[in-house]
Every structure is written in C-alpha cells, then in structure tokens.
PDB file of C-alpha atoms in Angstrom:
ATOM      1  CA  ALA A  26      -6.648   3.042   3.878  1.00  0.00           C
ATOM      2  CA  SER A  27      -3.950   4.233   1.410  1.00  0.00           C
ATOM      3  CA  VAL A  28      -1.571   4.255   3.994  1.00  0.00           C
ATOM      4  CA  LEU A  29      -2.456   0.726   4.770  1.00  0.00           C
ATOM      5  CA  LYS A  30      -2.269  -0.304   1.157  1.00  0.00           C
ATOM      6  CA  GLN A  31       1.197   1.361   0.721  1.00  0.00           C
ATOM      7  CA  VAL A  32       2.492  -0.637   3.930  1.00  0.00           C
ATOM      8  CA  GLU A  33       0.801  -3.741   2.503  1.00  0.00           C
ATOM      9  CA  GLN A  34       2.870  -3.380  -0.873  1.00  0.00           C
ATOM     10  CA  ALA A  35       6.017  -2.364   0.563  1.00  0.00           C
ATOM     11  CA  ALA A  36       6.107  -5.452   2.880  1.00  0.00           C
ATOM     12  CA  LYS A  37       5.117  -7.569  -0.026  1.00  0.00           C
ATOM     13  CA  GLN A  38       8.067  -6.399  -1.991  1.00  0.00           C
ATOM     14  CA  ARG A  39      10.378  -7.132   0.984  1.00  0.00           C
ATOM     15  CA  GLY A  40       8.806 -10.342   1.276  1.00  0.00           C
ATOM     16  CA  ASP A  41       7.728  -9.413   4.978  1.00  0.00           C
ATOM     17  CA  ARG A  42       4.644 -11.761   5.418  1.00  0.00           C
ATOM     18  CA  LEU A  43       3.964 -10.718   9.020  1.00  0.00           C
ATOM     19  CA  THR A  44       3.798  -6.928   8.146  1.00  0.00           C
ATOM     20  CA  GLN A  45       1.747  -7.542   5.089  1.00  0.00           C
ATOM     21  CA  ALA A  46      -0.867  -9.767   6.670  1.00  0.00           C
ATOM     22  CA  MET A  47      -1.113  -7.360   9.636  1.00  0.00           C
ATOM     23  CA  ALA A  48      -1.673  -4.551   7.095  1.00  0.00           C
ATOM     24  CA  LEU A  49      -4.195  -6.553   5.230  1.00  0.00           C
ATOM     25  CA  SER A  50      -6.193  -7.649   8.450  1.00  0.00           C
ATOM     26  CA  ASN A  51      -6.222  -3.971   9.368  1.00  0.00           C
ATOM     27  CA  LEU A  52      -7.286  -3.052   5.643  1.00  0.00           C
ATOM     28  CA  ALA A  53     -10.253  -5.526   6.229  1.00  0.00           C
ATOM     29  CA  LEU A  54     -11.349  -4.090   9.351  1.00  0.00           C
ATOM     30  CA  VAL A  55     -11.457  -0.374   7.691  1.00  0.00           C
ATOM     31  CA  HIS A  56     -13.487  -2.038   4.719  1.00  0.00           C
ATOM     32  CA  GLN A  57     -15.606  -3.846   7.093  1.00  0.00           C
ATOM     33  CA  GLN A  58     -16.453  -0.614   9.213  1.00  0.00           C
ATOM     34  CA  LEU A  59     -16.981   1.305   5.831  1.00  0.00           C
ATOM     35  CA  GLY A  60     -19.729  -1.307   4.730  1.00  0.00           C
ATOM     36  CA  GLN A  61     -17.368  -2.659   1.966  1.00  0.00           C
ATOM     37  CA  LEU A  62     -17.721  -6.194   3.154  1.00  0.00           C
ATOM     38  CA  SER A  63     -16.509  -8.037  -0.242  1.00  0.00           C
ATOM     39  CA  GLU A  64     -13.129  -6.083  -0.173  1.00  0.00           C
ATOM     40  CA  ALA A  65     -12.835  -6.903   3.611  1.00  0.00           C
ATOM     41  CA  GLN A  66     -13.502 -10.428   2.747  1.00  0.00           C
ATOM     42  CA  THR A  67     -10.743 -10.406   0.029  1.00  0.00           C
ATOM     43  CA  HIS A  68      -8.044  -8.783   2.321  1.00  0.00           C
ATOM     44  CA  LEU A  69      -8.921 -11.282   5.152  1.00  0.00           C
ATOM     45  CA  ALA A  70      -8.425 -14.304   2.937  1.00  0.00           C
ATOM     46  CA  THR A  71      -5.411 -13.168   1.817  1.00  0.00           C
ATOM     47  CA  SER A  72      -3.791 -12.416   5.270  1.00  0.00           C
ATOM     48  CA  ILE A  73      -5.092 -15.750   6.598  1.00  0.00           C
ATOM     49  CA  ASN A  74      -3.464 -17.474   3.585  1.00  0.00           C
ATOM     50  CA  LEU A  75      -0.128 -15.674   4.320  1.00  0.00           C
ATOM     51  CA  LEU A  76      -0.120 -16.762   7.849  1.00  0.00           C
ATOM     52  CA  GLY A  77      -1.774 -20.531   7.265  1.00  0.00           C
ATOM     53  CA  ALA A  78       1.387 -22.055   8.767  1.00  0.00           C
ATOM     54  CA  ALA A  79       2.107 -19.288  11.619  1.00  0.00           C
ATOM     55  CA  SER A  80       5.062 -20.605  13.508  1.00  0.00           C
ATOM     56  CA  SER A  81       6.062 -17.357  15.441  1.00  0.00           C
ATOM     57  CA  ARG A  82       4.317 -15.887  18.292  1.00  0.00           C
ATOM     58  CA  ASP A  83       3.900 -12.563  16.308  1.00  0.00           C
ATOM     59  CA  GLU A  84       2.430 -14.641  13.300  1.00  0.00           C
ATOM     60  CA  GLN A  85      -0.033 -16.402  15.641  1.00  0.00           C
ATOM     61  CA  GLN A  86      -1.354 -13.112  17.186  1.00  0.00           C
ATOM     62  CA  VAL A  87      -1.928 -11.546  13.681  1.00  0.00           C
ATOM     63  CA  LEU A  88      -3.653 -14.688  12.674  1.00  0.00           C
ATOM     64  CA  ALA A  89      -5.745 -14.465  15.582  1.00  0.00           C
ATOM     65  CA  GLN A  90      -6.545 -11.021  14.838  1.00  0.00           C
ATOM     66  CA  SER A  91      -7.536 -12.022  11.059  1.00  0.00           C
ATOM     67  CA  LEU A  92      -9.586 -14.531  12.333  1.00  0.00           C
ATOM     68  CA  GLN A  93     -11.466 -12.765  14.847  1.00  0.00           C
ATOM     69  CA  ILE A  94     -12.032 -10.053  12.433  1.00  0.00           C
ATOM     70  CA  GLN A  95     -13.302 -12.622  10.108  1.00  0.00           C
ATOM     71  CA  GLY A  96     -15.842 -13.869  12.752  1.00  0.00           C
ATOM     72  CA  ALA A  97     -17.231 -10.494  12.885  1.00  0.00           C
ATOM     73  CA  LEU A  98     -17.367  -9.824   9.189  1.00  0.00           C
ATOM     74  CA  GLN A  99     -19.462 -13.172   9.132  1.00  0.00           C
ATOM     75  CA  LEU A 100     -21.913 -12.105  11.501  1.00  0.00           C
ATOM     76  CA  ASP A 101     -22.309  -8.775   9.690  1.00  0.00           C
ATOM     77  CA  LEU A 102     -22.996 -10.859   6.554  1.00  0.00           C
ATOM     78  CA  GLY A 103     -25.461 -13.246   8.461  1.00  0.00           C
ATOM     79  CA  GLN A 104     -23.145 -16.265   7.980  1.00  0.00           C
ATOM     80  CA  ILE A 105     -24.115 -17.712  11.377  1.00  0.00           C
ATOM     81  CA  GLN A 106     -23.768 -21.470  12.114  1.00  0.00           C
ATOM     82  CA  PRO A 107     -24.888 -23.067  15.304  1.00  0.00           C
TER      83      PRO A 107
END
C-alpha cells in the first residue's frame, strides 16, 4: 500500500489525474481486502471525483474500475438496494 500511496502523491504533484485515480482505485481495493472499508470508501470517492468528466478511453476504463470496486464495497457494507 505504501508504494501505491507514493505513486498517488507523485501523480498528484505532476497533475496526472489518470495515474492518481488509478492509484487511488487500487489503494481502495487493498483497503477493502484488509477490511478497512472506511479508508476504501475515501480513496474511491476521490478517484471517482477525479474522473467525473472522463473523456478519454483510458479515463473511462479507470472510472469503470473504480465504480466496480465501489459496487463490491457497497455489498461488503450491506448497502444493497433492489
């Protein structure tokens, strides 16, 4: 997780939203797998906000990955809506 945090910070400093969002999405997945669901939610929210206006194919793919992780996280939290 520390490597992903370093990647995220470096991308943020460079203004590289795509890499930052990708690192945050992967950090969320790590935290989810460790049972640290609050941290996972925070990272996902930031990732999704960064790519809210995803225009390139790469941005759309990372946004889709983040939304998929968010769905799994909501299942873990019991936030299921019919």
